PDB file of C-alpha atoms in Angstrom:
ATOM      1  CA  MET A 102      -1.666  13.046  -2.549  1.00 37.00           C
ATOM      2  CA  ALA A 103      -4.581  11.280  -0.848  1.00 42.00           C
ATOM      3  CA  LEU A 104      -3.754   7.837   0.487  1.00 44.00           C
ATOM      4  CA  LEU A 105      -6.970   5.895  -0.089  1.00 41.00           C
ATOM      5  CA  PRO A 106      -6.761   5.532  -3.898  1.00 40.00           C
ATOM      6  CA  LEU A 107      -3.097   4.593  -3.616  1.00 41.00           C
ATOM      7  CA  LEU A 108      -3.834   1.893  -1.081  1.00 43.00           C
ATOM      8  CA  VAL A 109      -5.738  -0.125  -3.690  1.00 41.00           C
ATOM      9  CA  ALA A 110      -2.402  -0.740  -5.385  1.00 42.00           C
ATOM     10  CA  LEU A 111      -1.167  -2.688  -2.367  1.00 46.00           C
ATOM     11  CA  SER A 112      -3.421  -5.653  -3.194  1.00 42.00           C
ATOM     12  CA  ALA A 113      -3.441  -7.941  -6.170  1.00 41.00           C
ATOM     13  CA  PRO A 114      -6.625  -7.297  -8.198  1.00 39.00           C
ATOM     14  CA  ALA A 115      -7.771 -10.886  -7.766  1.00 36.00           C
ATOM     15  CA  ALA A 116      -7.137 -10.889  -4.034  1.00 40.00           C
ATOM     16  CA  ALA A 117      -8.151  -7.395  -2.949  1.00 41.00           C
ATOM     17  CA  GLN A 118      -9.288  -7.109   0.646  1.00 46.00           C
ATOM     18  CA  GLN A 119     -11.278  -4.444   2.405  1.00 74.00           C
ATOM     19  CA  VAL A 120      -8.534  -3.945   4.967  1.00 87.00           C
ATOM     20  CA  GLU A 121      -4.815  -4.471   4.452  1.00 92.00           C
ATOM     21  CA  SER A 122      -3.257  -5.261   7.819  1.00 95.00           C
ATOM     22  CA  MET A 123      -0.404  -3.238   9.266  1.00 96.00           C
ATOM     23  CA  LEU A 124       0.058  -5.745  12.103  1.00 96.00           C
ATOM     24  CA  PRO A 125       2.984  -7.647  10.506  1.00 95.00           C
ATOM     25  CA  VAL A 126       4.910  -4.376  10.213  1.00 96.00           C
ATOM     26  CA  MET A 127       3.924  -3.467  13.782  1.00 96.00           C
ATOM     27  CA  ASP A 128       5.309  -6.814  14.949  1.00 96.00           C
ATOM     28  CA  ASP A 129       8.588  -6.217  13.104  1.00 96.00           C
ATOM     29  CA  LEU A 130       8.726  -2.778  14.713  1.00 96.00           C
ATOM     30  CA  GLY A 131       8.337  -4.365  18.150  1.00 96.00           C
ATOM     31  CA  THR A 132      11.247  -6.706  17.448  1.00 96.00           C
ATOM     32  CA  LEU A 133      13.359  -3.751  16.308  1.00 96.00           C
ATOM     33  CA  ILE A 134      12.504  -1.754  19.452  1.00 96.00           C
ATOM     34  CA  THR A 135      13.530  -4.668  21.678  1.00 96.00           C
ATOM     35  CA  LYS A 136      16.829  -5.046  19.802  1.00 96.00           C
ATOM     36  CA  LEU A 137      17.747  -1.350  19.845  1.00 96.00           C
ATOM     37  CA  GLU A 138      16.845  -0.755  23.472  1.00 96.00           C
ATOM     38  CA  GLY A 139      18.641  -3.962  24.488  1.00 95.00           C
ATOM     39  CA  ASP A 140      21.772  -2.623  22.763  1.00 96.00           C
ATOM     40  CA  GLY A 141      21.553   0.669  24.697  1.00 96.00           C
ATOM     41  CA  PHE A 142      19.965   2.893  22.041  1.00 97.00           C
ATOM     42  CA  GLN A 143      17.465   5.578  22.993  1.00 96.00           C
ATOM     43  CA  ILE A 144      14.606   5.704  20.496  1.00 96.00           C
ATOM     44  CA  THR A 145      13.629   9.279  19.687  1.00 93.00           C
ATOM     45  CA  ASP A 146      11.321   8.921  16.694  1.00 93.00           C
ATOM     46  CA  MET A 147       9.091   6.308  15.040  1.00 95.00           C
ATOM     47  CA  THR A 148       6.940   6.372  11.913  1.00 96.00           C
ATOM     48  CA  LEU A 149       4.570   3.916  10.244  1.00 97.00           C
ATOM     49  CA  GLY A 150       3.540   4.599   6.666  1.00 96.00           C
ATOM     50  CA  ILE A 151       3.111   3.472   3.065  1.00 95.00           C
ATOM     51  CA  ALA A 152       5.615   3.576   0.200  1.00 96.00           C
ATOM     52  CA  PHE A 153       5.226   2.679  -3.491  1.00 96.00           C
ATOM     53  CA  GLU A 154       7.585   1.389  -6.148  1.00 96.00           C
ATOM     54  CA  GLY A 155       8.156   3.866  -8.970  1.00 94.00           C
ATOM     55  CA  ALA A 156       6.615   6.735  -6.991  1.00 95.00           C
ATOM     56  CA  ALA A 157       8.256   9.667  -5.270  1.00 95.00           C
ATOM     57  CA  PRO A 158       9.990   8.698  -2.015  1.00 97.00           C
ATOM     58  CA  THR A 159       7.937   8.743   1.153  1.00 96.00           C
ATOM     59  CA  VAL A 160       9.450  11.540   3.223  1.00 96.00           C
ATOM     60  CA  VAL A 161       9.813  11.322   6.999  1.00 96.00           C
ATOM     61  CA  PRO A 162      10.956  14.553   8.720  1.00 95.00           C
ATOM     62  CA  VAL A 163      13.131  13.835  11.770  1.00 95.00           C
ATOM     63  CA  PRO A 164      14.439  16.408  14.289  1.00 94.00           C
ATOM     64  CA  VAL A 165      18.139  15.836  15.021  1.00 96.00           C
ATOM     65  CA  GLY A 166      20.459  17.457  17.572  1.00 94.00           C
ATOM     66  CA  GLN A 167      23.958  18.725  16.837  1.00 95.00           C
ATOM     67  CA  ASP A 168      26.702  16.093  17.290  1.00 95.00           C
ATOM     68  CA  ASP A 169      24.139  13.325  17.823  1.00 95.00           C
ATOM     69  CA  ASN A 170      25.333   9.900  16.689  1.00 97.00           C
ATOM     70  CA  VAL A 171      22.158   8.986  14.870  1.00 98.00           C
ATOM     71  CA  MET A 172      21.060   5.576  13.660  1.00 98.00           C
ATOM     72  CA  MET A 173      17.971   5.260  11.468  1.00 98.00           C
ATOM     73  CA  VAL A 174      16.514   1.856  10.670  1.00 98.00           C
ATOM     74  CA  ALA A 175      13.596   1.148   8.335  1.00 98.00           C
ATOM     75  CA  VAL A 176      11.748  -2.149   7.979  1.00 97.00           C
ATOM     76  CA  GLY A 177       9.683  -2.960   4.899  1.00 97.00           C
ATOM     77  CA  ASP A 178       6.511  -5.007   4.677  1.00 94.00           C
ATOM     78  CA  LYS A 179       8.010  -8.450   4.019  1.00 93.00           C
ATOM     79  CA  ASP A 180       4.781  -9.704   2.446  1.00 93.00           C
ATOM     80  CA  ARG A 181       4.872  -7.004  -0.248  1.00 95.00           C
ATOM     81  CA  ILE A 182       8.336  -5.425  -0.435  1.00 96.00           C
ATOM     82  CA  GLU A 183      11.549  -7.213  -1.438  1.00 96.00           C
ATOM     83  CA  ASP A 184      13.993  -4.292  -1.473  1.00 98.00           C
ATOM     84  CA  LEU A 185      13.652  -1.109   0.587  1.00 98.00           C
ATOM     85  CA  ASP A 186      16.154   1.772   0.467  1.00 98.00           C
ATOM     86  CA  LEU A 187      16.761   4.623   2.908  1.00 99.00           C
ATOM     87  CA  LEU A 188      18.364   7.995   2.119  1.00 99.00           C
ATOM     88  CA  VAL A 189      18.906  10.737   4.719  1.00 99.00           C
ATOM     89  CA  TYR A 190      19.393  14.444   3.994  1.00 98.00           C
ATOM     90  CA  ASP A 191      20.319  17.183   6.444  1.00 97.00           C
ATOM     91  CA  ASP A 192      18.479  20.471   6.964  1.00 95.00           C
ATOM     92  CA  ARG A 193      20.344  21.979   3.981  1.00 96.00           C
ATOM     93  CA  GLY A 194      19.451  19.188   1.590  1.00 97.00           C
ATOM     94  CA  GLN A 195      22.860  17.496   1.677  1.00 97.00           C
ATOM     95  CA  LEU A 196      22.950  13.702   1.609  1.00 98.00           C
ATOM     96  CA  VAL A 197      24.420  12.442   4.906  1.00 98.00           C
ATOM     97  CA  GLY A 198      23.884   8.712   4.456  1.00 98.00           C
ATOM     98  CA  GLN A 199      22.141   6.044   2.433  1.00 98.00           C
ATOM     99  CA  ASP A 200      21.571   2.306   2.357  1.00 98.00           C
ATOM    100  CA  ASP A 201      20.603   0.948  -1.038  1.00 95.00           C
ATOM    101  CA  MET A 202      21.683  -2.632  -0.502  1.00 96.00           C
ATOM    102  CA  THR A 203      19.321  -5.335  -1.708  1.00 95.00           C
ATOM    103  CA  ASP A 204      17.433  -6.078   1.487  1.00 96.00           C
ATOM    104  CA  ASN A 205      14.318  -5.076   3.378  1.00 96.00           C
ATOM    105  CA  THR A 206      15.946  -3.451   6.426  1.00 97.00           C
ATOM    106  CA  PRO A 207      18.067  -0.438   5.442  1.00 98.00           C
ATOM    107  CA  ILE A 208      20.248   1.138   8.150  1.00 98.00           C
ATOM    108  CA  VAL A 209      21.862   4.591   8.026  1.00 99.00           C
ATOM    109  CA  GLY A 210      24.207   5.869  10.734  1.00 98.00           C
ATOM    110  CA  PHE A 211      25.813   9.313  10.881  1.00 98.00           C
ATOM    111  CA  GLN A 212      26.994  12.063  13.221  1.00 97.00           C
ATOM    112  CA  ALA A 213      24.923  15.208  12.825  1.00 96.00           C
ATOM    113  CA  LEU A 214      27.045  18.295  12.183  1.00 94.00           C
ATOM    114  CA  ARG A 215      24.120  20.600  12.915  1.00 94.00           C
ATOM    115  CA  SER A 216      20.822  20.446  14.702  1.00 96.00           C
ATOM    116  CA  GLY A 217      17.750  20.769  12.522  1.00 96.00           C
ATOM    117  CA  LEU A 218      14.939  18.961  10.769  1.00 96.00           C
ATOM    118  CA  TYR A 219      16.494  16.195   8.693  1.00 98.00           C
ATOM    119  CA  GLU A 220      14.693  14.284   5.954  1.00 98.00           C
ATOM    120  CA  ALA A 221      14.583  10.513   5.680  1.00 98.00           C
ATOM    121  CA  GLN A 222      13.409   9.228   2.307  1.00 98.00           C
ATOM    122  CA  ILE A 223      11.878   5.756   2.038  1.00 98.00           C
ATOM    123  CA  VAL A 224      12.216   4.207  -1.431  1.00 98.00           C
ATOM    124  CA  VAL A 225      10.713   0.910  -2.597  1.00 98.00           C
ATOM    125  CA  ALA A 226      13.398  -0.351  -4.978  1.00 97.00           C
ATOM    126  CA  ARG A 227      11.488  -3.550  -5.689  1.00 97.00           C
ATOM    127  CA  SER A 228       8.151  -4.879  -4.529  1.00 95.00           C
ATOM    128  CA  LYS A 229       6.879  -8.411  -4.983  1.00 92.00           C
ATOM    129  CA  ALA A 230       5.416  -9.226  -8.386  1.00 85.00           C
ATOM    130  CA  GLU A 231       1.746  -8.905  -7.424  1.00 86.00           C
ATOM    131  CA  TYR A 232       2.175  -5.639  -5.483  1.00 90.00           C
ATOM    132  CA  SER A 233       3.356  -2.103  -6.154  1.00 92.00           C
ATOM    133  CA  GLY A 234       4.362  -1.170  -2.616  1.00 93.00           C
ATOM    134  CA  GLY A 235       3.601  -1.780   1.016  1.00 95.00           C
ATOM    135  CA  PHE A 236       3.813  -0.605   4.584  1.00 97.00           C
ATOM    136  CA  PHE A 237       7.015   0.314   6.388  1.00 98.00           C
ATOM    137  CA  SER A 238       8.213   1.361   9.811  1.00 97.00           C
ATOM    138  CA  MET A 239      11.191   3.581  10.608  1.00 98.00           C
ATOM    139  CA  VAL A 240      12.983   4.234  13.889  1.00 97.00           C
ATOM    140  CA  THR A 241      15.498   6.936  14.812  1.00 97.00           C
ATOM    141  CA  SER A 242      17.772   6.306  17.780  1.00 97.00           C
ATOM    142  CA  TYR A 243      21.129   7.154  19.313  1.00 96.00           C
ATOM    143  CA  PRO A 244      23.417   5.324  21.787  1.00 97.00           C
ATOM    144  CA  ILE A 245      23.426   6.463  25.409  1.00 94.00           C
ATOM    145  CA  GLY A 246      25.567   5.463  28.369  1.00 82.00           C
ATOM    146  CA  GLN A 247      22.646   4.407  30.529  1.00 89.00           C
ATOM    147  CA  MET A 248      19.395   2.490  30.388  1.00 92.00           C
ATOM    148  CA  PRO A 249      17.170   4.040  27.710  1.00 94.00           C
ATOM    149  CA  ILE A 250      13.649   5.242  28.403  1.00 92.00           C
ATOM    150  CA  SER A 251      11.698   2.288  27.079  1.00 92.00           C
ATOM    151  CA  THR A 252       9.059   2.661  24.387  1.00 93.00           C
ATOM    152  CA  ALA A 253       8.047  -1.009  24.438  1.00 93.00           C
ATOM    153  CA  SER A 254       4.873  -0.645  26.511  1.00 93.00           C
ATOM    154  CA  THR A 255       3.672   2.273  24.376  1.00 93.00           C
ATOM    155  CA  TRP A 256       4.305   0.191  21.259  1.00 95.00           C
ATOM    156  CA  GLN A 257       2.283  -2.680  22.732  1.00 95.00           C
ATOM    157  CA  ILE A 258      -0.723  -0.426  23.391  1.00 93.00           C
ATOM    158  CA  ALA A 259      -0.412   1.130  19.923  1.00 94.00           C
ATOM    159  CA  ARG A 260      -0.342  -2.354  18.388  1.00 96.00           C
ATOM    160  CA  THR A 261      -3.551  -3.204  20.222  1.00 95.00           C
ATOM    161  CA  ALA A 262      -5.087   0.016  18.868  1.00 95.00           C
ATOM    162  CA  VAL A 263      -4.150  -1.007  15.311  1.00 96.00           C
ATOM    163  CA  GLU A 264      -5.626  -4.463  15.839  1.00 96.00           C
ATOM    164  CA  LEU A 265      -8.919  -3.070  17.175  1.00 95.00           C
ATOM    165  CA  LEU A 266      -9.189  -0.507  14.370  1.00 96.00           C
ATOM    166  CA  GLU A 267      -8.708  -3.209  11.751  1.00 96.00           C
ATOM    167  CA  LEU A 268     -11.291  -5.442  13.425  1.00 95.00           C
ATOM    168  CA  GLU A 269     -13.779  -2.571  13.155  1.00 95.00           C
ATOM    169  CA  GLY A 270     -13.094  -2.240   9.421  1.00 95.00           C
ATOM    170  CA  TYR A 271     -10.766   0.770   9.534  1.00 96.00           C
ATOM    171  CA  GLN A 272      -7.799   0.863   7.181  1.00 96.00           C
ATOM    172  CA  VAL A 273      -4.749   2.033   9.119  1.00 97.00           C
ATOM    173  CA  TYR A 274      -2.669   4.465   7.063  1.00 95.00           C
ATOM    174  CA  HIS A 275      -0.177   6.082   9.350  1.00 97.00           C
ATOM    175  CA  GLY A 276       1.456   6.056  12.755  1.00 97.00           C
ATOM    176  CA  GLU A 277       3.552   8.859  14.189  1.00 95.00           C
ATOM    177  CA  TRP A 278       5.629   9.308  17.322  1.00 92.00           C
ATOM    178  CA  GLU A 279       5.540  12.677  19.076  1.00 90.00           C
ATOM    179  CA  THR A 280       7.488  13.947  22.094  1.00 89.00           C
ATOM    180  CA  VAL A 281       5.394  16.331  24.177  1.00 91.00           C
ATOM    181  CA  MET A 282       6.254  18.540  27.150  1.00 91.00           C
ATOM    182  CA  GLU A 283       3.758  18.821  30.003  1.00 88.00           C
ATOM    183  CA  GLU A 284       0.938  21.164  28.924  1.00 87.00           C
ATOM    184  CA  GLY A 285       2.683  21.407  25.560  1.00 89.00           C
ATOM    185  CA  ALA A 286       1.643  20.146  22.137  1.00 92.00           C
ATOM    186  CA  ALA A 287       3.181  18.527  19.063  1.00 93.00           C
ATOM    187  CA  GLY A 288       1.720  17.459  15.755  1.00 93.00           C
ATOM    188  CA  PHE A 289       2.098  16.372  12.147  1.00 95.00           C
ATOM    189  CA  LEU A 290       0.398  16.912   8.781  1.00 94.00           C
ATOM    190  CA  LEU A 291      -1.381  14.082   6.973  1.00 94.00           C
ATOM    191  CA  PRO A 292      -3.632  14.534   3.903  1.00 91.00           C
ATOM    192  CA  LEU A 293      -6.622  12.191   3.691  1.00 92.00           C
ATOM    193  CA  GLU A 294      -9.233  11.506   1.013  1.00 91.00           C
ATOM    194  CA  ALA A 295     -12.245  13.811   1.449  1.00 93.00           C
ATOM    195  CA  GLY A 296     -15.484  12.465   2.861  1.00 93.00           C
ATOM    196  CA  ARG A 297     -14.080   9.445   4.656  1.00 94.00           C
ATOM    197  CA  LEU A 298     -15.085   8.393   8.146  1.00 96.00           C
ATOM    198  CA  CYS A 299     -11.821   8.381  10.056  1.00 97.00           C
ATOM    199  CA  ARG A 300     -10.574   7.646  13.521  1.00 96.00           C
ATOM    200  CA  ALA A 301      -7.339   8.788  15.130  1.00 97.00           C
ATOM    201  CA  VAL A 302      -6.037   7.322  18.370  1.00 96.00           C
ATOM    202  CA  ALA A 303      -3.313   8.831  20.554  1.00 95.00           C
ATOM    203  CA  VAL A 304      -1.547   6.649  23.114  1.00 94.00           C
ATOM    204  CA  GLY A 305       0.709   8.172  25.770  1.00 93.00           C
ATOM    205  CA  SER A 306       3.503   6.416  27.626  1.00 94.00           C
ATOM    206  CA  PRO A 307       2.002   4.512  30.580  1.00 94.00           C
ATOM    207  CA  GLU A 308       5.232   5.124  32.528  1.00 94.00           C
ATOM    208  CA  ARG A 309       5.301   8.889  31.946  1.00 95.00           C
ATOM    209  CA  ALA A 310       1.860  10.274  31.111  1.00 93.00           C
ATOM    210  CA  LYS A 311      -1.392  10.538  33.050  1.00 93.00           C
ATOM    211  CA  LYS A 312      -3.516  12.348  30.471  1.00 92.00           C
ATOM    212  CA  VAL A 313      -3.101  13.042  26.766  1.00 93.00           C
ATOM    213  CA  ARG A 314      -5.541  14.644  24.356  1.00 93.00           C
ATOM    214  CA  LEU A 315      -5.716  14.599  20.569  1.00 95.00           C
ATOM    215  CA  HIS A 316      -7.126  17.297  18.264  1.00 94.00           C
ATOM    216  CA  VAL A 317      -7.557  17.255  14.486  1.00 96.00           C
ATOM    217  CA  VAL A 318      -7.495  20.682  12.802  1.00 95.00           C
ATOM    218  CA  ASP A 319      -7.565  21.959   9.220  1.00 91.00           C
ATOM    219  CA  GLY A 320      -5.163  24.342   7.510  1.00 89.00           C
ATOM    220  CA  TYR A 321      -7.008  27.313   9.008  1.00 88.00           C
ATOM    221  CA  ASP A 322      -6.599  25.934  12.547  1.00 88.00           C
ATOM    222  CA  GLN A 323     -10.300  25.131  12.692  1.00 91.00           C
ATOM    223  CA  ALA A 324     -11.232  22.013  14.637  1.00 92.00           C
ATOM    224  CA  ILE A 325     -12.260  18.970  12.596  1.00 92.00           C
ATOM    225  CA  GLY A 326     -12.450  16.738  15.641  1.00 91.00           C
ATOM    226  CA  GLU A 327     -11.823  16.993  19.377  1.00 88.00           C
ATOM    227  CA  GLY A 328     -10.545  13.984  21.249  1.00 86.00           C
ATOM    228  CA  GLU A 329     -12.456  12.102  23.841  1.00 72.00           C
ATOM    229  CA  HIS A 330      -9.883  11.187  26.414  1.00 67.00           C
ATOM    230  CA  ASP A 331      -9.509   8.721  29.225  1.00 69.00           C
ATOM    231  CA  GLY A 332      -6.087   8.892  30.821  1.00 87.00           C
ATOM    232  CA  ILE A 333      -3.331   8.003  28.381  1.00 91.00           C
ATOM    233  CA  TYR A 334      -5.784   7.353  25.511  1.00 91.00           C
ATOM    234  CA  SER A 335      -7.480   9.914  23.294  1.00 94.00           C
ATOM    235  CA  VAL A 336      -9.771   9.080  20.362  1.00 95.00           C
ATOM    236  CA  VAL A 337     -11.078  11.394  17.629  1.00 95.00           C
ATOM    237  CA  ASP A 338     -13.811  10.346  15.179  1.00 96.00           C
ATOM    238  CA  PHE A 339     -14.155  12.716  12.219  1.00 95.00           C
ATOM    239  CA  PHE A 340     -14.993  13.061   8.538  1.00 94.00           C
ATOM    240  CA  SER A 341     -11.955  13.967   6.467  1.00 93.00           C
ATOM    241  CA  THR A 342     -12.225  17.213   4.519  1.00 90.00           C
ATOM    242  CA  GLY A 343      -9.506  16.550   1.948  1.00 92.00           C
ATOM    243  CA  ASP A 344      -7.501  19.510   3.275  1.00 93.00           C
ATOM    244  CA  PRO A 345      -3.816  18.768   2.518  1.00 92.00           C
ATOM    245  CA  ASN A 346      -2.890  20.668   5.681  1.00 93.00           C
ATOM    246  CA  THR A 347      -4.925  18.520   8.052  1.00 96.00           C
ATOM    247  CA  MET A 348      -2.946  18.378  11.291  1.00 96.00           C
ATOM    248  CA  PHE A 349      -3.045  15.930  14.160  1.00 97.00           C
ATOM    249  CA  VAL A 350      -2.050  17.599  17.423  1.00 96.00           C
ATOM    250  CA  VAL A 351      -1.430  15.705  20.652  1.00 94.00           C
ATOM    251  CA  GLN A 352      -1.250  17.458  24.026  1.00 93.00           C
ATOM    252  CA  ALA A 353       0.106  16.210  27.342  1.00 91.00           C
ATOM    253  CA  SER A 354      -2.317  17.693  29.850  1.00 86.00           C
ATOM    254  CA  LYS A 355      -0.889  15.817  32.824  1.00 90.00           C
ATOM    255  CA  LEU A 356       2.302  13.847  33.427  1.00 93.00           C
ATOM    256  CA  LYS A 357       3.451  11.689  36.286  1.00 94.00           C
ATOM    257  CA  ARG A 358       5.326  13.208  39.208  1.00 90.00           C
ATOM    258  CA  LYS A 359       8.843  14.481  38.392  1.00 92.00           C
ATOM    259  CA  ILE A 360       8.339  13.749  34.677  1.00 94.00           C
ATOM    260  CA  THR A 361       8.693  16.706  32.299  1.00 92.00           C
ATOM    261  CA  ASP A 362       7.888  15.114  28.932  1.00 92.00           C
ATOM    262  CA  THR A 363       6.312  12.049  27.396  1.00 92.00           C
ATOM    263  CA  HIS A 364       6.254  10.234  24.106  1.00 92.00           C
ATOM    264  CA  ALA A 365       2.959   9.470  22.429  1.00 94.00           C
ATOM    265  CA  VAL A 366       2.003   7.495  19.329  1.00 95.00           C
ATOM    266  CA  VAL A 367      -0.818   8.645  17.051  1.00 97.00           C
ATOM    267  CA  ILE A 368      -2.506   6.077  14.772  1.00 98.00           C
ATOM    268  CA  VAL A 369      -4.704   7.296  11.877  1.00 98.00           C
ATOM    269  CA  ALA A 370      -7.233   5.079  10.074  1.00 97.00           C
ATOM    270  CA  CYS A 371     -10.270   5.542   7.794  1.00 96.00           C
ATOM    271  CA  LYS A 372     -13.130   3.539   6.300  1.00 93.00           C
TER     272      LYS A 372
END
């Protein structure tokens, strides 16, 4: 389902704004990152998105390794959401954990019996009276016996990207973490309303990456937009086609010495 029509429901009719800011959720995400990394957790996945009360859950696919002690934490938009739930299913569709307590920060911990692509479901159990949903962030992590590879500086740059996009009148819809090997690629699907002027920004880790590049392709692997790149930043301006299989692909063309992979965050916004 296209996101733009749904976004209207985030605002009260009498107080609708051209751009609904994701910055409060980004700030909560930064606090969560600091807490997890300070407690010795390695962050392996992050997502920013939108969820709606009474709608189907927002699904976040998360790769998980066998025997990993996984902790997933979601944070709801405190200005719009009063109660956010989190349910996690394994690669066979079996429920492995859930948090449906009445709060805005659900936490699910479990030990993965198998490696595979697990499914986290974000559910808005109750939004504030004047709203029907809001933004959320979700982090996947696991404890390690050493200092984790920090994601804080990448988050800070991504937050700046969100702020600049909003200042230019872009509505930010989605943020996605990708782990990329040198000269490798990773990506995700995101349907967008047809005919919109959109901008996607990829930000690589300043500690690990030298050059990243972002591509936007349709379901036939045809290029919709090619990223201009300058070091760890890559920006794609494009008109959305409405293709439900629109994919955002980030490549790590060059990493720092003795580094074999990097994390990157991709932010997607449209006018």
